[in-house]
Short mmCIF file of C-alpha atoms and ligand atoms in Angstrom, two decimals:
data_model
loop_
_atom_site.label_atom_id
_atom_site.label_comp_id
_atom_site.label_asym_id
_atom_site.label_seq_id
_atom_site.Cartn_x
_atom_site.Cartn_y
_atom_site.Cartn_z
CA MET A 140 -16.91 -13.73 -8.15
CA THR A 141 -17.58 -11.51 -5.15
CA ILE A 142 -19.65 -8.36 -4.70
CA HIS A 143 -16.79 -6.11 -5.77
CA ILE A 144 -14.44 -8.40 -7.70
CA GLY A 145 -15.56 -10.11 -10.90
CA ALA A 146 -12.60 -12.51 -11.18
CA ALA A 147 -13.35 -16.21 -11.56
CA PRO A 148 -12.15 -18.51 -8.78
CA GLY A 149 -8.45 -19.21 -9.43
CA ASP A 150 -7.95 -15.97 -11.38
CA ILE A 151 -6.35 -14.23 -8.40
CA ALA A 152 -2.76 -15.09 -7.38
CA GLU A 153 -1.68 -15.69 -3.77
CA THR A 154 0.51 -12.58 -4.06
CA VAL A 155 -1.33 -9.31 -4.64
CA LEU A 156 0.12 -5.83 -5.14
CA MET A 157 -2.38 -3.10 -4.29
CA PRO A 158 -1.95 0.42 -5.67
CA GLY A 159 -4.69 2.90 -4.72
CA ASP A 160 -5.18 3.99 -8.32
CA PRO A 161 -6.68 1.38 -10.70
CA TYR A 162 -4.83 2.93 -13.66
CA ARG A 163 -1.59 2.36 -11.79
CA ALA A 164 -2.60 -1.31 -11.54
CA LYS A 165 -3.01 -1.37 -15.34
CA TRP A 166 0.31 0.40 -15.93
CA ALA A 167 2.22 -1.83 -13.49
CA ALA A 168 0.72 -5.03 -14.92
CA GLU A 169 1.49 -4.00 -18.51
CA THR A 170 5.00 -2.85 -17.58
CA PHE A 171 6.21 -5.54 -15.18
CA LEU A 172 4.15 -8.71 -15.67
CA GLN A 173 4.23 -11.27 -18.45
CA ASP A 174 0.91 -12.40 -19.93
CA ALA A 175 -1.06 -9.92 -17.82
CA LYS A 176 -4.78 -10.60 -18.09
CA LEU A 177 -7.57 -8.30 -16.88
CA VAL A 178 -9.38 -10.16 -14.10
CA ASN A 179 -11.52 -7.41 -12.59
CA GLU A 180 -13.18 -4.27 -13.84
CA VAL A 181 -16.16 -4.00 -11.47
CA ARG A 182 -16.63 -0.28 -10.70
CA GLY A 183 -13.51 0.41 -12.78
CA MET A 184 -11.30 -0.94 -9.96
CA LEU A 185 -8.99 -2.72 -12.39
CA GLY A 186 -7.17 -5.92 -11.44
CA TYR A 187 -4.70 -7.94 -13.52
CA THR A 188 -3.03 -11.32 -13.07
CA GLY A 189 0.17 -12.33 -14.80
CA THR A 190 3.62 -13.63 -13.94
CA TRP A 191 6.85 -12.03 -12.78
CA ASN A 192 9.98 -14.18 -13.13
CA GLY A 193 7.67 -17.18 -13.34
CA HIS A 194 5.70 -16.29 -10.19
CA ARG A 195 1.94 -15.60 -10.41
CA VAL A 196 1.02 -12.10 -9.28
CA THR A 197 -2.19 -10.08 -9.17
CA ILE A 198 -2.13 -6.28 -9.22
CA GLN A 199 -5.48 -5.02 -7.95
CA GLY A 200 -6.48 -1.39 -7.30
CA SER A 201 -7.61 -0.70 -3.73
CA GLY A 202 -9.18 2.73 -4.14
CA MET A 203 -8.43 5.52 -1.70
CA GLY A 204 -8.87 5.27 2.05
CA MET A 205 -9.21 2.39 4.49
CA PRO A 206 -12.92 1.63 3.88
CA SER A 207 -12.25 1.07 0.17
CA LEU A 208 -9.07 -0.93 0.70
CA SER A 209 -10.86 -3.00 3.34
CA ILE A 210 -13.50 -4.16 0.85
CA TYR A 211 -10.92 -5.37 -1.68
CA ALA A 212 -8.49 -6.85 0.84
CA ASN A 213 -11.28 -8.74 2.65
CA GLU A 214 -12.57 -10.26 -0.58
CA LEU A 215 -9.06 -11.06 -1.87
CA ILE A 216 -8.17 -12.84 1.36
CA ARG A 217 -11.46 -14.50 2.30
CA ASP A 218 -12.82 -15.42 -1.12
CA TYR A 219 -9.77 -15.72 -3.35
CA GLY A 220 -7.14 -17.02 -0.91
CA ALA A 221 -4.63 -14.15 -1.19
CA LYS A 222 -1.74 -14.71 1.25
CA THR A 223 0.70 -11.86 0.60
CA LEU A 224 -0.63 -8.33 0.11
CA ILE A 225 1.65 -5.41 -0.58
CA ARG A 226 0.36 -1.87 -0.82
CA ILE A 227 2.26 0.31 -3.30
CA GLY A 228 1.40 3.98 -3.20
CA SER A 229 2.33 7.49 -2.26
CA CYS A 230 2.53 9.31 1.03
CA GLY A 231 3.20 12.76 2.44
CA GLY A 232 6.59 13.13 4.15
CA MET A 233 6.49 14.19 7.82
CA GLN A 234 10.15 14.40 8.94
CA ASP A 235 12.92 16.73 7.74
CA LYS A 236 15.12 13.76 6.84
CA VAL A 237 12.39 12.34 4.59
CA LYS A 238 12.64 13.88 1.11
CA VAL A 239 10.28 13.86 -1.85
CA ARG A 240 11.03 10.73 -4.01
CA ASP A 241 12.36 8.75 -1.01
CA VAL A 242 10.92 5.32 -0.32
CA ILE A 243 9.24 4.50 3.00
CA LEU A 244 8.85 0.92 4.17
CA ALA A 245 6.17 1.01 6.84
CA MET A 246 7.08 -1.01 9.92
CA THR A 247 3.89 0.16 11.69
CA ALA A 248 0.79 2.18 10.82
CA SER A 249 -0.90 4.37 13.44
CA THR A 250 -4.51 5.51 13.10
CA VAL A 251 -7.22 7.54 14.76
CA ASN A 252 -9.82 5.24 13.32
CA SER A 253 -10.09 2.38 10.85
CA PRO A 254 -12.82 -0.01 9.67
CA SER A 255 -11.43 -2.39 12.33
CA SER A 256 -11.69 0.07 15.23
CA GLY A 257 -15.16 -1.23 16.10
CA ILE A 258 -13.89 -4.68 17.02
CA PHE A 259 -11.01 -3.45 19.16
CA ARG A 260 -13.08 -0.99 21.23
CA GLU A 261 -10.80 0.18 24.08
CA LEU A 262 -7.78 -1.72 22.75
CA ASN A 263 -5.07 0.11 20.85
CA PHE A 264 -4.02 -2.59 18.43
CA ALA A 265 -0.60 -1.96 16.84
CA PRO A 266 -0.80 -2.79 13.11
CA CYS A 267 2.62 -3.88 11.89
CA ALA A 268 4.25 -5.19 8.73
CA ASP A 269 5.31 -8.77 8.15
CA TRP A 270 8.93 -8.92 9.25
CA GLY A 271 10.15 -11.20 6.45
CA LEU A 272 8.61 -8.96 3.77
CA LEU A 273 9.96 -5.84 5.42
CA GLN A 274 13.45 -7.27 5.64
CA ALA A 275 13.34 -8.45 2.01
CA ALA A 276 12.04 -5.06 0.84
CA ALA A 277 14.82 -3.29 2.75
CA THR A 278 17.39 -5.49 0.99
CA ALA A 279 15.75 -4.91 -2.43
CA ALA A 280 15.62 -1.14 -1.88
CA ALA A 281 19.27 -1.04 -0.76
CA LYS A 282 20.33 -3.04 -3.84
CA ARG A 283 18.61 -0.49 -6.07
CA GLY A 284 20.25 2.39 -4.19
CA SER A 285 16.85 3.93 -3.36
CA ALA A 286 16.95 6.43 -0.47
CA THR A 287 14.86 4.46 2.00
CA HIS A 288 13.38 5.04 5.46
CA ILE A 289 11.96 2.29 7.64
CA GLY A 290 9.62 3.17 10.47
CA GLY A 291 6.14 4.29 11.43
CA LEU A 292 3.47 5.56 9.09
CA TYR A 293 0.26 7.45 9.87
CA SER A 294 -2.85 6.13 8.13
CA SER A 295 -5.22 9.06 8.20
CA ASP A 296 -8.95 8.99 7.52
CA VAL A 297 -8.87 12.27 5.65
CA PHE A 298 -6.79 13.90 2.95
CA TYR A 299 -8.19 17.38 3.63
CA ASP A 300 -7.30 17.38 7.29
CA GLU A 301 -8.99 19.86 9.65
CA ARG A 302 -6.96 18.61 12.65
CA PRO A 303 -3.37 19.85 12.19
CA ASP A 304 -2.70 18.93 15.84
CA LEU A 305 -2.87 15.23 14.93
CA ASN A 306 -0.18 15.64 12.28
CA GLU A 307 1.91 17.60 14.81
CA GLN A 308 1.74 14.71 17.29
CA MET A 309 2.69 12.22 14.59
CA VAL A 310 5.69 14.35 13.56
CA ARG A 311 6.66 14.75 17.22
CA HIS A 312 6.59 10.98 17.66
CA GLY A 313 8.86 10.28 14.69
CA ILE A 314 6.25 9.13 12.19
CA LEU A 315 7.80 9.21 8.71
CA GLY A 316 4.80 9.84 6.48
CA VAL A 317 1.03 10.01 6.08
CA GLU A 318 -1.21 8.05 3.74
CA MET A 319 -4.68 6.52 4.04
CA GLU A 320 -4.65 2.71 3.73
CA ALA A 321 -1.82 0.76 5.39
CA ALA A 322 -3.22 0.36 8.93
CA GLU A 323 -6.31 -1.48 7.75
CA LEU A 324 -4.26 -3.69 5.42
CA TYR A 325 -1.92 -4.66 8.28
CA THR A 326 -4.85 -5.32 10.60
CA LEU A 327 -6.67 -7.54 8.11
CA ALA A 328 -3.47 -9.45 7.38
CA ALA A 329 -2.99 -10.07 11.10
CA ARG A 330 -6.59 -11.22 11.48
CA HIS A 331 -6.38 -13.70 8.63
CA GLY A 332 -2.79 -14.96 9.02
CA CYS A 333 -1.49 -13.23 5.87
CA ARG A 334 1.68 -11.28 5.15
CA ALA A 335 1.39 -7.55 4.46
CA LEU A 336 3.67 -4.62 3.75
CA ALA A 337 3.31 -1.05 2.50
CA VAL A 338 5.97 0.36 0.18
CA LEU A 339 5.44 4.09 -0.36
CA THR A 340 7.04 6.86 -2.36
CA VAL A 341 7.06 10.31 -0.78
CA SER A 342 5.01 12.33 -3.30
CA ASP A 343 4.77 15.52 -1.24
CA HIS A 344 6.07 16.94 2.00
CA LEU A 345 3.84 18.35 4.72
CA GLY A 346 6.64 20.49 6.17
CA THR A 347 8.17 21.99 3.04
CA GLY A 348 5.14 21.87 0.73
CA GLU A 349 7.33 20.37 -2.02
CA ALA A 350 5.54 17.97 -4.38
CA LEU A 351 6.84 15.45 -6.91
CA PRO A 352 6.23 16.74 -10.46
CA SER A 353 3.78 14.51 -12.30
CA ASP A 354 6.36 13.48 -14.95
CA GLN A 355 8.51 11.93 -12.21
CA ARG A 356 5.73 10.04 -10.48
CA GLU A 357 5.76 7.15 -12.92
CA ARG A 358 9.45 6.40 -12.43
CA SER A 359 9.27 6.37 -8.67
CA PHE A 360 6.12 4.25 -8.87
CA GLY A 361 8.06 1.75 -10.99
CA ASP A 362 10.76 1.54 -8.31
CA MET A 363 8.13 0.59 -5.75
CA VAL A 364 6.64 -2.14 -7.94
CA GLU A 365 10.07 -3.72 -8.37
CA ILE A 366 10.88 -3.49 -4.65
CA ALA A 367 7.49 -5.07 -3.82
CA LEU A 368 7.93 -7.89 -6.36
CA GLU A 369 11.46 -8.68 -5.20
CA ALA A 370 10.32 -8.68 -1.56
CA ALA A 371 7.37 -10.95 -2.26
CA PHE A 372 9.45 -13.66 -3.93
CA SER A 373 12.81 -13.48 -2.15
N1 LIG B 91 -2.17 12.94 3.22
C1 LIG B 91 -2.78 11.77 3.08
N2 LIG B 91 -2.47 10.91 2.14
C2 LIG B 91 -1.48 11.24 1.29
C3 LIG B 91 -0.81 12.44 1.39
C4 LIG B 91 -1.16 13.34 2.40
O1 LIG B 91 -0.60 14.42 2.54
N3 LIG B 91 0.11 12.49 0.38
C5 LIG B 91 -0.02 11.33 -0.31
N4 LIG B 91 -0.96 10.58 0.24
#
């Protein structure tokens, strides 16, 4: 048991999928895992452990934003021995070629600021995905026929952004999408020798203003869970 996770030692698998929304963790565990058992409900940040094709998996909500994800990822890695952490979530599309419903596999995650910025000071650390996971996810996504983009992501500190110039620079530099968690996950994984990846569905588009209707969100979320599970165990 840690400050924010009530699971008993051994209740958390080495492979953890991390959606931002705790109810997505519940849905994914009930839909894709066998024998899913609730292992955390502290602060309503639900976590479940079960098996997928015989492999033990935990699906633990991360909350929104890097400070929240950082709490859960730190405790999962340092106290429960998690080794592979895959964020599954949504992002805003930033390039014309990126369409709503497409999948983005984040090779890198740029930030203005993250909970880890303090330790890097003047250094611009480049948070990047685990290559083996990224390659396996690309193969899994191709097999499913999902329209997929692989490249840079922008992990923003804010959803209600008052600095449109930052988004403009990200678009100008080829960044595929914006979300709020991946850079800290990649940085923590690097620090602790773990594997990390972010698999995102484009839920809205900053250029066109298009947004995925809520009845279609579940299906595209399911695609991401399957891509993440296949990547983790391939
Ligand atoms: N900004 C930040 N995070 C997001 C967005 C966005 O536009 N869409 C989905 N997650």
